[in-house]
Short mmCIF file of C-alpha atoms in Angstrom, two decimals:
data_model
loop_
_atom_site.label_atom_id
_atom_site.label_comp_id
_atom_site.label_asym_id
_atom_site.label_seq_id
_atom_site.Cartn_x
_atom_site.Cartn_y
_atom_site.Cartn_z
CA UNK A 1 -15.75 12.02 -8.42
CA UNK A 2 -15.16 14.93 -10.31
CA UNK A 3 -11.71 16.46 -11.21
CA UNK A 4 -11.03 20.12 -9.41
CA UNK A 5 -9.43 22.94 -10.98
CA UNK A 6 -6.38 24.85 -9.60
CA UNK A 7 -7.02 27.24 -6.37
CA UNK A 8 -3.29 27.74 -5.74
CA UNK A 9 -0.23 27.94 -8.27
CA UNK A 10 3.04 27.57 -6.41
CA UNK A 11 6.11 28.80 -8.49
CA UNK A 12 8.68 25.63 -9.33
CA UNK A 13 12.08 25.84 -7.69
CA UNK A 14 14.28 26.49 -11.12
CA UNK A 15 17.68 27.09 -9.04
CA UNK A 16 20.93 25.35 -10.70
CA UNK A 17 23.53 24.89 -8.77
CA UNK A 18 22.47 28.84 -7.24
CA UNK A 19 23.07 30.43 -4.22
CA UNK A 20 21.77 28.27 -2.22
CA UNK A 21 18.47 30.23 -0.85
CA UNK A 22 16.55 27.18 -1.50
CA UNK A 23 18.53 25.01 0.17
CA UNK A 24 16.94 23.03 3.33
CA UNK A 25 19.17 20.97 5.79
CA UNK A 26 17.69 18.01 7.55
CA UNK A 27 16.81 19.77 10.53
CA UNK A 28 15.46 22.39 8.49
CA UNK A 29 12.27 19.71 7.54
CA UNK A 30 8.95 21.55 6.99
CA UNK A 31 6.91 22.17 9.72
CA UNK A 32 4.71 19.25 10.92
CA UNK A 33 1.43 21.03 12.40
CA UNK A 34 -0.14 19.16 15.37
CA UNK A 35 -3.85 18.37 14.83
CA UNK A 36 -4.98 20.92 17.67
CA UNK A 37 -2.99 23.53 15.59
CA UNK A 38 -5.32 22.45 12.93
CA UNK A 39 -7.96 22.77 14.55
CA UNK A 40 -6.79 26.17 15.78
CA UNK A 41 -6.04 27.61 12.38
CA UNK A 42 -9.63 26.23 11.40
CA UNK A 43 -8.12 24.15 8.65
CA UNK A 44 -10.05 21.11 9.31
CA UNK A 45 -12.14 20.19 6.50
CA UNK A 46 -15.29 22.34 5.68
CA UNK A 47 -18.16 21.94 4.47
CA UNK A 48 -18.62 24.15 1.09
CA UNK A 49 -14.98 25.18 1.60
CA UNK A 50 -12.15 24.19 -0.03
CA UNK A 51 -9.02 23.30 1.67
CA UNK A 52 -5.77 24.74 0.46
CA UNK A 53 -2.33 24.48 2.23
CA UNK A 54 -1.19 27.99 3.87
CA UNK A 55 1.09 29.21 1.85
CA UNK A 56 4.35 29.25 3.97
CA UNK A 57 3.90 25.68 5.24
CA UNK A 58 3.37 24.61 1.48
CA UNK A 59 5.92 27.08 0.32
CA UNK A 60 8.65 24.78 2.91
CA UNK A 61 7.13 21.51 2.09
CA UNK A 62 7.71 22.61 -2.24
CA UNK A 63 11.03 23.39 -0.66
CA UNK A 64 11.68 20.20 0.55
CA UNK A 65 10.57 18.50 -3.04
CA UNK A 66 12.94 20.07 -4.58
CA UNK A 67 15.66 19.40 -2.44
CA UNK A 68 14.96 15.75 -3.03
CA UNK A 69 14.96 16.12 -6.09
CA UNK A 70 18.61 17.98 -6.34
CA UNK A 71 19.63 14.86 -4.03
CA UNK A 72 18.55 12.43 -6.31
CA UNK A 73 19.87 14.02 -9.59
CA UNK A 74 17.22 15.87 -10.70
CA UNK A 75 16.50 19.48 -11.84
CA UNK A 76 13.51 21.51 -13.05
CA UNK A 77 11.64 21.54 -16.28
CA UNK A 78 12.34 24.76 -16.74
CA UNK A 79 16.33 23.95 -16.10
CA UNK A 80 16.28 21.00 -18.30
CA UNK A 81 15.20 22.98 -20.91
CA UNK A 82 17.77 25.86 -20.07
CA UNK A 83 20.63 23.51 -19.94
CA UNK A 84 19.99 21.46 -22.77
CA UNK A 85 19.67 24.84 -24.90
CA UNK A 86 22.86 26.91 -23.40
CA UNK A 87 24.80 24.15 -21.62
CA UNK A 88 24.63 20.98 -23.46
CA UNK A 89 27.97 19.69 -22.46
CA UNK A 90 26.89 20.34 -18.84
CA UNK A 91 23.44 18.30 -19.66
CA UNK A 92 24.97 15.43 -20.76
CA UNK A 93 27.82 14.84 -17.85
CA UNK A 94 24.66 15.35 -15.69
CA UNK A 95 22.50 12.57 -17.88
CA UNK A 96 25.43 10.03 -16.87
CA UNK A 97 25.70 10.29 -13.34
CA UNK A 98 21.72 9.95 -13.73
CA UNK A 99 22.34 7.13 -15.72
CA UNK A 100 24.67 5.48 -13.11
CA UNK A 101 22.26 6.86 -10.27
CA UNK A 102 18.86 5.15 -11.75
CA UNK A 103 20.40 1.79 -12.51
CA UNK A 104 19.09 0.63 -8.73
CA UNK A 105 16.00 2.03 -9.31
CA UNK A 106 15.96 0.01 -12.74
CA UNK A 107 16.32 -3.19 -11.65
CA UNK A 108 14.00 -2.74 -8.49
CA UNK A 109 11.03 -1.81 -11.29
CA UNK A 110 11.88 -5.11 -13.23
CA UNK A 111 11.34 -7.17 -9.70
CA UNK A 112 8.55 -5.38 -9.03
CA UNK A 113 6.74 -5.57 -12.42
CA UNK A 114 6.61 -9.53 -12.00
CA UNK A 115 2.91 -9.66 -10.61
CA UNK A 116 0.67 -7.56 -11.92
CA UNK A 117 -1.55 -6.71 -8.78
CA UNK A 118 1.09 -5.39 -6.86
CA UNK A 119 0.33 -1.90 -6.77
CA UNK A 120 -2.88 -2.47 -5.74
CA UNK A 121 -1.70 -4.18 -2.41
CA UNK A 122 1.34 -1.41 -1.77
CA UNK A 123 -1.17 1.29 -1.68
CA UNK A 124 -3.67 -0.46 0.53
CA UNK A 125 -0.70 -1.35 2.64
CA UNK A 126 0.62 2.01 3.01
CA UNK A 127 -3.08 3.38 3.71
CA UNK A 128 -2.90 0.96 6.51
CA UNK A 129 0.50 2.10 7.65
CA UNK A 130 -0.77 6.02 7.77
CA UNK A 131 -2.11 7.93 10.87
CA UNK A 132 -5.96 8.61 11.15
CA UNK A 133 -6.04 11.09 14.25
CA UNK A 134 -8.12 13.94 12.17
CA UNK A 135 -10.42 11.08 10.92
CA UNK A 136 -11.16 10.01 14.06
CA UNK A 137 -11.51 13.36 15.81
CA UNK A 138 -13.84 14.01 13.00
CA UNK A 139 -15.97 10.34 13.80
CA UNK A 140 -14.71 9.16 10.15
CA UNK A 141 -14.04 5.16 9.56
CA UNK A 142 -10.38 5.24 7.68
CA UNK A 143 -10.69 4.67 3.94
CA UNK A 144 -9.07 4.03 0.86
CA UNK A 145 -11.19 4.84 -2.17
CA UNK A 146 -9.86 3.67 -5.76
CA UNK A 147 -11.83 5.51 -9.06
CA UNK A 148 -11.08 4.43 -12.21
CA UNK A 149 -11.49 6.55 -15.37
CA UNK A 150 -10.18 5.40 -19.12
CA UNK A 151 -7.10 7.66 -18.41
CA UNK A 152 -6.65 7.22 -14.92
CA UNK A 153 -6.79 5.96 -11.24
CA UNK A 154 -7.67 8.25 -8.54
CA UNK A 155 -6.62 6.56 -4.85
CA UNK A 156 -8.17 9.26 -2.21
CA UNK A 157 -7.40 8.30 1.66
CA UNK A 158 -8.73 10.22 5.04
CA UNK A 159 -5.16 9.45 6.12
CA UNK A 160 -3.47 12.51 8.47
CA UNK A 161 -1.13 13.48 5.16
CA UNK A 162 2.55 12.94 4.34
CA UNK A 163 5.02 13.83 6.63
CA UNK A 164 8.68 15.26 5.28
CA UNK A 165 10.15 11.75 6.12
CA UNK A 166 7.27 9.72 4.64
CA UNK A 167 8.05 11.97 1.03
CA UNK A 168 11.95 11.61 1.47
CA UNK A 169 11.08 7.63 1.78
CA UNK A 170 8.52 7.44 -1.36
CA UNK A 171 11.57 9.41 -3.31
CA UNK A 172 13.97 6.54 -2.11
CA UNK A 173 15.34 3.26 -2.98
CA UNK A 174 15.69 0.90 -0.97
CA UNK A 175 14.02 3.22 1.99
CA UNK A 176 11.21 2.40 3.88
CA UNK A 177 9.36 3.96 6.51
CA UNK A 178 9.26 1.05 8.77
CA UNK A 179 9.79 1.90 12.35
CA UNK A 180 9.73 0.05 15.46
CA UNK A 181 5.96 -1.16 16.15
CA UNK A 182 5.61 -4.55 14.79
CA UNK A 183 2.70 -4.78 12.20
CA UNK A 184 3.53 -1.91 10.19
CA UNK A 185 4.27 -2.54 5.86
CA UNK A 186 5.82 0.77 5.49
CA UNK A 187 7.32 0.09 2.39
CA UNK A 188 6.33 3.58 0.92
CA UNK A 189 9.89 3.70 -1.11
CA UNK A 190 10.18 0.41 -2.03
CA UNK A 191 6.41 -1.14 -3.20
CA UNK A 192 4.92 2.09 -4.15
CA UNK A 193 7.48 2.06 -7.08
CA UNK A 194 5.01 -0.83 -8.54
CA UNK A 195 2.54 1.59 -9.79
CA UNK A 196 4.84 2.30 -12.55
CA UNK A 197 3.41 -0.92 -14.04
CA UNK A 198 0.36 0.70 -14.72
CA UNK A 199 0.89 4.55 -14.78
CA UNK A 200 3.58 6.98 -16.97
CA UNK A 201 2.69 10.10 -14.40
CA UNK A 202 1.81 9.63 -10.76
CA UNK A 203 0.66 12.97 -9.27
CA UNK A 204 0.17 12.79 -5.24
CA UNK A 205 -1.01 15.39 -3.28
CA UNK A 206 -0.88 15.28 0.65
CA UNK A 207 -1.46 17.56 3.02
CA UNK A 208 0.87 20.48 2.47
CA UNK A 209 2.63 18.98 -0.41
CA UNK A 210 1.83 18.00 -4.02
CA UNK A 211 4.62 16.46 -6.33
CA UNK A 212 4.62 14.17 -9.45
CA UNK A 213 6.59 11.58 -10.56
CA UNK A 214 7.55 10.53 -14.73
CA UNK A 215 8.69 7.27 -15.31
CA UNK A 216 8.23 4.62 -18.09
CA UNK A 217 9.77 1.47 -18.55
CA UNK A 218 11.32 2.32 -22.09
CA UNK A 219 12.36 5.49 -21.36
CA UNK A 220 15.74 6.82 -21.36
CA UNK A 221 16.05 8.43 -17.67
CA UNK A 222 16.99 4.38 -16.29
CA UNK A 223 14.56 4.71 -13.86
CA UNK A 224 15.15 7.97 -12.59
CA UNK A 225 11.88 9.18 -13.16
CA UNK A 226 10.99 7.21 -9.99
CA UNK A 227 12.67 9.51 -7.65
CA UNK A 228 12.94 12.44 -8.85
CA UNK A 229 9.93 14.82 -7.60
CA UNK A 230 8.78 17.80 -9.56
CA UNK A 231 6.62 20.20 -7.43
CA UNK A 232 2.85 20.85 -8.51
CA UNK A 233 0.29 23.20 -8.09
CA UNK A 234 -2.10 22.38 -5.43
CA UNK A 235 -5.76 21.33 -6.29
CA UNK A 236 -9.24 21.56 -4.64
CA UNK A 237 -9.69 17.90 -2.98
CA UNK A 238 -13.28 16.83 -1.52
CA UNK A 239 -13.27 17.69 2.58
CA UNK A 240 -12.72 14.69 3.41
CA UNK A 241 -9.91 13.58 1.44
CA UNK A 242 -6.24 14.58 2.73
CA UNK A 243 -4.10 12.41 0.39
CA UNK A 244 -4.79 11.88 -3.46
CA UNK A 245 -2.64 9.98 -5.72
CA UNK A 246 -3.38 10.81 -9.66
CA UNK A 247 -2.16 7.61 -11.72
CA UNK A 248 -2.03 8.83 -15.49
CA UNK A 249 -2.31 5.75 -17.38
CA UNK A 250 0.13 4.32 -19.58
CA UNK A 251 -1.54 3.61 -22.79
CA UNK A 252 -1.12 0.52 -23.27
CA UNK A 253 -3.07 -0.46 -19.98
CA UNK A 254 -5.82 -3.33 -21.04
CA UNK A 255 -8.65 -1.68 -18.75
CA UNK A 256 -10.65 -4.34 -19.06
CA UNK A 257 -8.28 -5.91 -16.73
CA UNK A 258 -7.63 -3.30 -14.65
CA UNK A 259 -11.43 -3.77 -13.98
CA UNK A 260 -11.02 -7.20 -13.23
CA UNK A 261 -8.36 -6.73 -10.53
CA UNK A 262 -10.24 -3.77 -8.20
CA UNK A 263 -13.31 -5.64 -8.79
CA UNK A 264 -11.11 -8.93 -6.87
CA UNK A 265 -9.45 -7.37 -4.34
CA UNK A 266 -9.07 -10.09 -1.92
CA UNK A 267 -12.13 -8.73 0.91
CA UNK A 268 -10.10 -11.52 3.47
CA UNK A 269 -6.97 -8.60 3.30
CA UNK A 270 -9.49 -6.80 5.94
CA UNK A 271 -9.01 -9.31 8.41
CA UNK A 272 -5.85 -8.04 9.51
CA UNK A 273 -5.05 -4.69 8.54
CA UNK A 274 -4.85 -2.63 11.44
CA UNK A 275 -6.69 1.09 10.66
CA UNK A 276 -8.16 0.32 7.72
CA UNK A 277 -12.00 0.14 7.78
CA UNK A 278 -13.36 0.04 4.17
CA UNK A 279 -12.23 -0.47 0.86
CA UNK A 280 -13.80 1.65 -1.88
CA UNK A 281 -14.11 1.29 -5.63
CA UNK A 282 -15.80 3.06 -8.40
CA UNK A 283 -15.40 2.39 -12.30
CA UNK A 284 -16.64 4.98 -14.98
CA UNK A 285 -15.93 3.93 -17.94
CA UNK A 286 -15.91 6.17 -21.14
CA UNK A 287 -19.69 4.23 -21.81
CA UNK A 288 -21.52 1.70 -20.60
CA UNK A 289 -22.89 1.40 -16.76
CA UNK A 290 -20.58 2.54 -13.87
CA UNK A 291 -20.13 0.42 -10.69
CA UNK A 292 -19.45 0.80 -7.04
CA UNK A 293 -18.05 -1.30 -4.74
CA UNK A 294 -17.33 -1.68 -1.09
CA UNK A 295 -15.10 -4.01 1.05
CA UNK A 296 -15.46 -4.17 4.83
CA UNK A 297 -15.35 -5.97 7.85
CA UNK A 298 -17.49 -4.64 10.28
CA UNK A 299 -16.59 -4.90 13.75
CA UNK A 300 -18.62 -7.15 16.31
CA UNK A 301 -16.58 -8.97 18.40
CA UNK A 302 -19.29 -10.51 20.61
CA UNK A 303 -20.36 -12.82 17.66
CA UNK A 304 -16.74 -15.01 18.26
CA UNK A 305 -15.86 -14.65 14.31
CA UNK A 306 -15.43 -11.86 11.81
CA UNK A 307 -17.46 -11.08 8.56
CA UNK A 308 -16.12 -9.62 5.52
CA UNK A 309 -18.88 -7.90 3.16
CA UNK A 310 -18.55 -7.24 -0.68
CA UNK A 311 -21.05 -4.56 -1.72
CA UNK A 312 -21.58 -3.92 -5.42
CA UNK A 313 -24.31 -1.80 -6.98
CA UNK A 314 -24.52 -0.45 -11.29
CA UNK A 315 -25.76 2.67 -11.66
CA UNK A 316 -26.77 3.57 -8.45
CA UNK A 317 -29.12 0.77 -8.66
CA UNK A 318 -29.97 -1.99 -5.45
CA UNK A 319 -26.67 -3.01 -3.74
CA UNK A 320 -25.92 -6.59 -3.62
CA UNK A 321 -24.45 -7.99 -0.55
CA UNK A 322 -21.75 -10.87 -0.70
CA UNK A 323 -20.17 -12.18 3.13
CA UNK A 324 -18.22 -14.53 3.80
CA UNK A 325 -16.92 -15.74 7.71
CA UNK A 326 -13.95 -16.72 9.48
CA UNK A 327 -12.84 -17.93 12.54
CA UNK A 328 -9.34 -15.89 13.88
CA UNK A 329 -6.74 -17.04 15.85
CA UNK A 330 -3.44 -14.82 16.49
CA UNK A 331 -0.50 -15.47 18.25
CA UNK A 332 2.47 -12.99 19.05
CA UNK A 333 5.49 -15.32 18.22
CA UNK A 334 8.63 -12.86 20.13
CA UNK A 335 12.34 -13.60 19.87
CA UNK A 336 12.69 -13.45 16.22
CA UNK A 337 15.86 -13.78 14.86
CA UNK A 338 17.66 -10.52 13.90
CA UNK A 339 17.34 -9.95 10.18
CA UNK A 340 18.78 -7.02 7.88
CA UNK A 341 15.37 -6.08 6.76
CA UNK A 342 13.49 -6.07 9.79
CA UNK A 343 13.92 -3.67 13.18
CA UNK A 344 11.37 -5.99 14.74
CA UNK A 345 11.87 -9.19 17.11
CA UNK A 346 8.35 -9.75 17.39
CA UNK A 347 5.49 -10.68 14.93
CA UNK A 348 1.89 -11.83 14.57
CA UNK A 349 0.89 -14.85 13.05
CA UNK A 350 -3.02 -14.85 12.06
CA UNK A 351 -4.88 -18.02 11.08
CA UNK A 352 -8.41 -17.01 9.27
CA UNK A 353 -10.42 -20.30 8.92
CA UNK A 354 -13.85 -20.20 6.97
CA UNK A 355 -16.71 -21.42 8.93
CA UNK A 356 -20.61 -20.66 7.91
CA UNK A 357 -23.06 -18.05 8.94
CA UNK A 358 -23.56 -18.75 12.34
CA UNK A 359 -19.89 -19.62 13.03
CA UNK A 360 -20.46 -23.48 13.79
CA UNK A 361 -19.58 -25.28 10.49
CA UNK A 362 -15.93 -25.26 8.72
CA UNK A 363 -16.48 -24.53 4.67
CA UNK A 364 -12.86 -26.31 3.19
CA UNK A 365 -11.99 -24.05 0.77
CA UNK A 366 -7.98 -23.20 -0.03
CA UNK A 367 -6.80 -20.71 0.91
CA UNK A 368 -3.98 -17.65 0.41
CA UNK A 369 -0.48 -17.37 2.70
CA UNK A 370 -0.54 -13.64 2.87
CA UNK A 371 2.76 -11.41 3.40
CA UNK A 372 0.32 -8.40 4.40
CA UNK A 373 -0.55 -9.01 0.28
CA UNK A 374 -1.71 -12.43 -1.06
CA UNK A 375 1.39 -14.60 -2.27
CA UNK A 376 -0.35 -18.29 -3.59
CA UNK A 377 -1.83 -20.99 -1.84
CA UNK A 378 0.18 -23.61 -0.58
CA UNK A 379 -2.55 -26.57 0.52
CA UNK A 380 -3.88 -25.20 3.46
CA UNK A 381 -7.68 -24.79 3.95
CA UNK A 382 -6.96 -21.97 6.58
CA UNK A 383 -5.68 -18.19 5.80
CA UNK A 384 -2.09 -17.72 7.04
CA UNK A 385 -0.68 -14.27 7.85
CA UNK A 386 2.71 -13.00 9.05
CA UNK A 387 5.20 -10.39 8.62
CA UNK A 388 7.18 -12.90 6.01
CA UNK A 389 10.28 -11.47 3.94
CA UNK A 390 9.66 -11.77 0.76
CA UNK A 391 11.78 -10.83 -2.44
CA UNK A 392 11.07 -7.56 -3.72
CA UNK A 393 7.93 -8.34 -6.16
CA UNK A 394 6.26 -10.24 -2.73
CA UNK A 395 6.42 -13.40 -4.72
CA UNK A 396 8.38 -15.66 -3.23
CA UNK A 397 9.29 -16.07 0.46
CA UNK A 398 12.61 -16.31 1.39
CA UNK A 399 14.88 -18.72 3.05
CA UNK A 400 15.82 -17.07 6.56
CA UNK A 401 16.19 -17.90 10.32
CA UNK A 402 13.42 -15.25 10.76
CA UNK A 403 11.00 -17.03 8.55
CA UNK A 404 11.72 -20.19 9.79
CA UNK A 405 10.66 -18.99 13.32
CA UNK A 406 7.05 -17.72 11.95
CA UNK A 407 6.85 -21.10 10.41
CA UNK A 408 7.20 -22.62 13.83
CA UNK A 409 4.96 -20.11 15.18
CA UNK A 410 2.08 -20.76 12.59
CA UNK A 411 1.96 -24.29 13.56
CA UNK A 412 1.87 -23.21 17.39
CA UNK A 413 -0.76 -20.83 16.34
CA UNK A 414 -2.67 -23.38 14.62
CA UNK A 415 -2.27 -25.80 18.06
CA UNK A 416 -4.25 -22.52 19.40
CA UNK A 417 -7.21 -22.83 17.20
CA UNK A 418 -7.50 -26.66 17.75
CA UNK A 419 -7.75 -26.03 21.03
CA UNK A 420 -10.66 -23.34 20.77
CA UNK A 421 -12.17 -25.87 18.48
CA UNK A 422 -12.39 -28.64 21.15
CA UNK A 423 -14.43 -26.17 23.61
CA UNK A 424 -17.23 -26.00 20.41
CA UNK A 425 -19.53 -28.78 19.89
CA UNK A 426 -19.35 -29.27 16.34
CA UNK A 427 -15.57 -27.45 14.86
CA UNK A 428 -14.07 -30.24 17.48
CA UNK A 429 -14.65 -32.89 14.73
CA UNK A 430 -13.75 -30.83 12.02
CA UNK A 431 -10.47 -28.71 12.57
CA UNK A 432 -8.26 -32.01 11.10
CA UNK A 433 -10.43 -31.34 7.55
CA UNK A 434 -8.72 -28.01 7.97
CA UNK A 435 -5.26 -29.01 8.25
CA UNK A 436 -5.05 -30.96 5.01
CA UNK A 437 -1.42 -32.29 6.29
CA UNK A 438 -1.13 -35.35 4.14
CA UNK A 439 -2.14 -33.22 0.57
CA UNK A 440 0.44 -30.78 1.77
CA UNK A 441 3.05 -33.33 2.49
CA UNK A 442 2.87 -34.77 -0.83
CA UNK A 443 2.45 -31.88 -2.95
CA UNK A 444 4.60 -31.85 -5.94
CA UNK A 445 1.79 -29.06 -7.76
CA UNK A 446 4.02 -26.20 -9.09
CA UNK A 447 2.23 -23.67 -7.16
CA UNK A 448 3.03 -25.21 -3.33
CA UNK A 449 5.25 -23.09 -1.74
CA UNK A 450 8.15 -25.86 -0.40
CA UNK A 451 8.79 -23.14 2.16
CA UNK A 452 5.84 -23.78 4.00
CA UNK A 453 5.93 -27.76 4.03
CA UNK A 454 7.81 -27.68 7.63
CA UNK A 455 4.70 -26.90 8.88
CA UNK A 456 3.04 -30.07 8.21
CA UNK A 457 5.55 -31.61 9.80
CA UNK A 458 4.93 -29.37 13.33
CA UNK A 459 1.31 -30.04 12.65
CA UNK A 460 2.07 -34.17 13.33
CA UNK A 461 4.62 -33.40 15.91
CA UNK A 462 1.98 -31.30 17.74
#
């Protein structure tokens, strides 16, 4: 994956406190174009042509950065510098309402710093959350495609490209762009500030806009840096790729590990993300052999269980195949109890259980309770999913009426599976290996989650 030059320089907005020519209410948003508009204007990817915003719709959207920016107490490089030269005493009343302003964004880095993965998860998450119509009017399987370099991390995505609400979110605290459908992370102002564990610059350029972010943890803007957009020129992207995110490495990254982690993504996250199709990695490091990699779970649902498939090939060379199998059961648990964080009164709960090849054999291996990102395992031999709340880093699930009801519903959900076990010859012995109620039960290990011993309790009851 090569990196593109410039095909369109967009001036910055430098306005201070000016007279107001730049400014864009809320119902002044840039324009959203429709697909078939796309397709009308011909802006649909080409072959052999590159694809640059029209100028007026990415003159509004650079608009709209800005204004964000303003909002969240920033200016332009080019004002910084004029202000700290010719109004100093204006620069530093500004710096401490910034100061005051960033301390939330502060202390939601520290939380989110706590596991080192976790940008890896928000961004597959939020690739998840995104819209795919041009994709699939274009007979494209939805991606996410991660390329590390020594001085970076390229994420590309097929996705439909950022909306003005889905940038106002990312520029947030505390925002999300959650929305009524159940299912959805949407986090894209809360998790994606995670990346900051591994990156001092994140460029991202979607659709018609392109902004960058400068943060690091021992700098002086108190975190600041986070929201505060500064508009970019655009850059020739590959057709197919609508959304890139640049990560500009901080340099004291160990790479080595950062290897480690995209070549471990979890391949059982594809077992219930919702658009997703594939997960892509490359590595090219400054020497030494290059790899590829490629998670999927390809869909054949007259086989009665899923497969998840690892690719990985050096060099170009033969690709080696790794699958693994699961039987699914999901349940819709409805009525949930009203919680701050969640619009939603319905959930799914999703129990994965490993069987063999040909579907008929249960492998007991432990396994992950997954918050739409792994969190530990807790005892179980079975793969538990739900829409959890979690504290900010996704460590540690909370204590809640809500959480207590997907409890209840997992061991419902797990009644379910029994029950499809019984109609198959062989899992009908088997499924109480799976449960592993007693080991739970007793569990003093470190790593149990004591949330989650209730349900070995329904399990008995049931």
């Amino acid at each position: 994956m090569s990196k593109r030059g410039t095909t369109q320089q967009l001036s910055r907005d430098g306005s201070f406190f000016g007279d107001g020519s730049n400014e864009l209410s809320e119902n002044d948003k840039p324009r959203q174009a429709t697909a078939a508009q796309l397709v009308k204007r011909k802006l649909k990817p080409l072959k052999g042509r590159p694809r640059v915003a029209p100028y007026d719709l990415a003159r509004d959207a650079q608009k709209w950065v800005a204004k964000i920016r303003r909002e969240n107490g920033g200016v332009s490089r080019e004002v910084e510098a004029g202000m700290k030269r010719d109004y100093p005493e204006a620069w530093e009343v500004l710096q401490s309402v910034r100061r005051k302003l960033g301390s939330a964004a502060k202390t939601l880095a520290t939380d989110l710093y706590s596991k080192d993965t976790q940008y890896l998860y928000e961004l597959i998450q939020n690739a998840d959350d995104n819209q795919y119509t041009r994709a699939e009017a274009n007979a494209e399987e939805p991606y996410i495609c991660f390329s590390l370099y020594p001085d970076q991390l390229v994420i590309d995505c097929n996705e439909d490209g950022f909306t003005a609400e889905n940038v106002k979110a990312i520029c947030g605290i505390g925002q999300s762009t959650k929305t009524a459908p159940q299912g959805c992370v949407g986090e894209k102002g809360i998790g994606f500030k995670s990346v900051f564990k591994i990156a001092q610059r994140v460029h991202i350029q979607s659709g018609f806009y392109s902004f960058s972010f400068e943060h690091t943890r021992d700098s002086d803007d108190e975190g600041l840096g986070m929201v505060t957009p500064m508009t970019e020129p655009f850059k020739d992207l590959p057709k197919d790729v609508i959304t890139r995110i640049t990560l500009t490495l901080l340099s004291s990254v160990d790479l080595r590990t950062l290897v480690d982690e995209l070549s471990n993504v979890p391949d059982t996250l594809l077992l219930f993300v919702k658009k997703l199709r594939s997960i892509l990695v490359n590595i090219y490091p400054e020497t030494g052999d290059s790899t590829q990699l490629v998670y999927s779970c390809p869909q054949d649902p007259a086989r009665g269980f899923k497969t998840v498939e690892k690719q990985s090939r050096s060099n170009d060379g033969e690709w080696i195949v790794e699958k693994r199998h699961f039987r699914v059961t999901r349940r819709t648990i409805k009525g949930l109890p009203h919680d701050t964080s969640r619009k939603q009164t319905e959930a799914d709960v999703l129990l994965a259980f490993p069987v063999n090849e040909t579907g008929d054999e249960a492998i007991l291996q432990g396994q992950h309770v997954f918050a739409y990102s792994p969190i530990r395992p807790v005892g179980f031999n079975f793969l538990i999913q739900s829409d959890f709340i979690t504290q900010a880093g996704r460590e540690v699930v909370v204590h809640s009426p809500r959480n207590k009801a997907l409890l209840s519903g997992v061991a419902k959900t797990f009644r379910d599976a029994v029950l499809e076990f019984c109609a198959h010859k062989k899992l009908q012995y088997q499924w109480m290996s799976s449960s592993t109620v007693s080991e739970l039960g007793s569990s003093t290990s470190p790593t149990s989650l004591t949330d989650f011993r209730p349900i070995s309790r329904d399990l008995t009851q049931r």
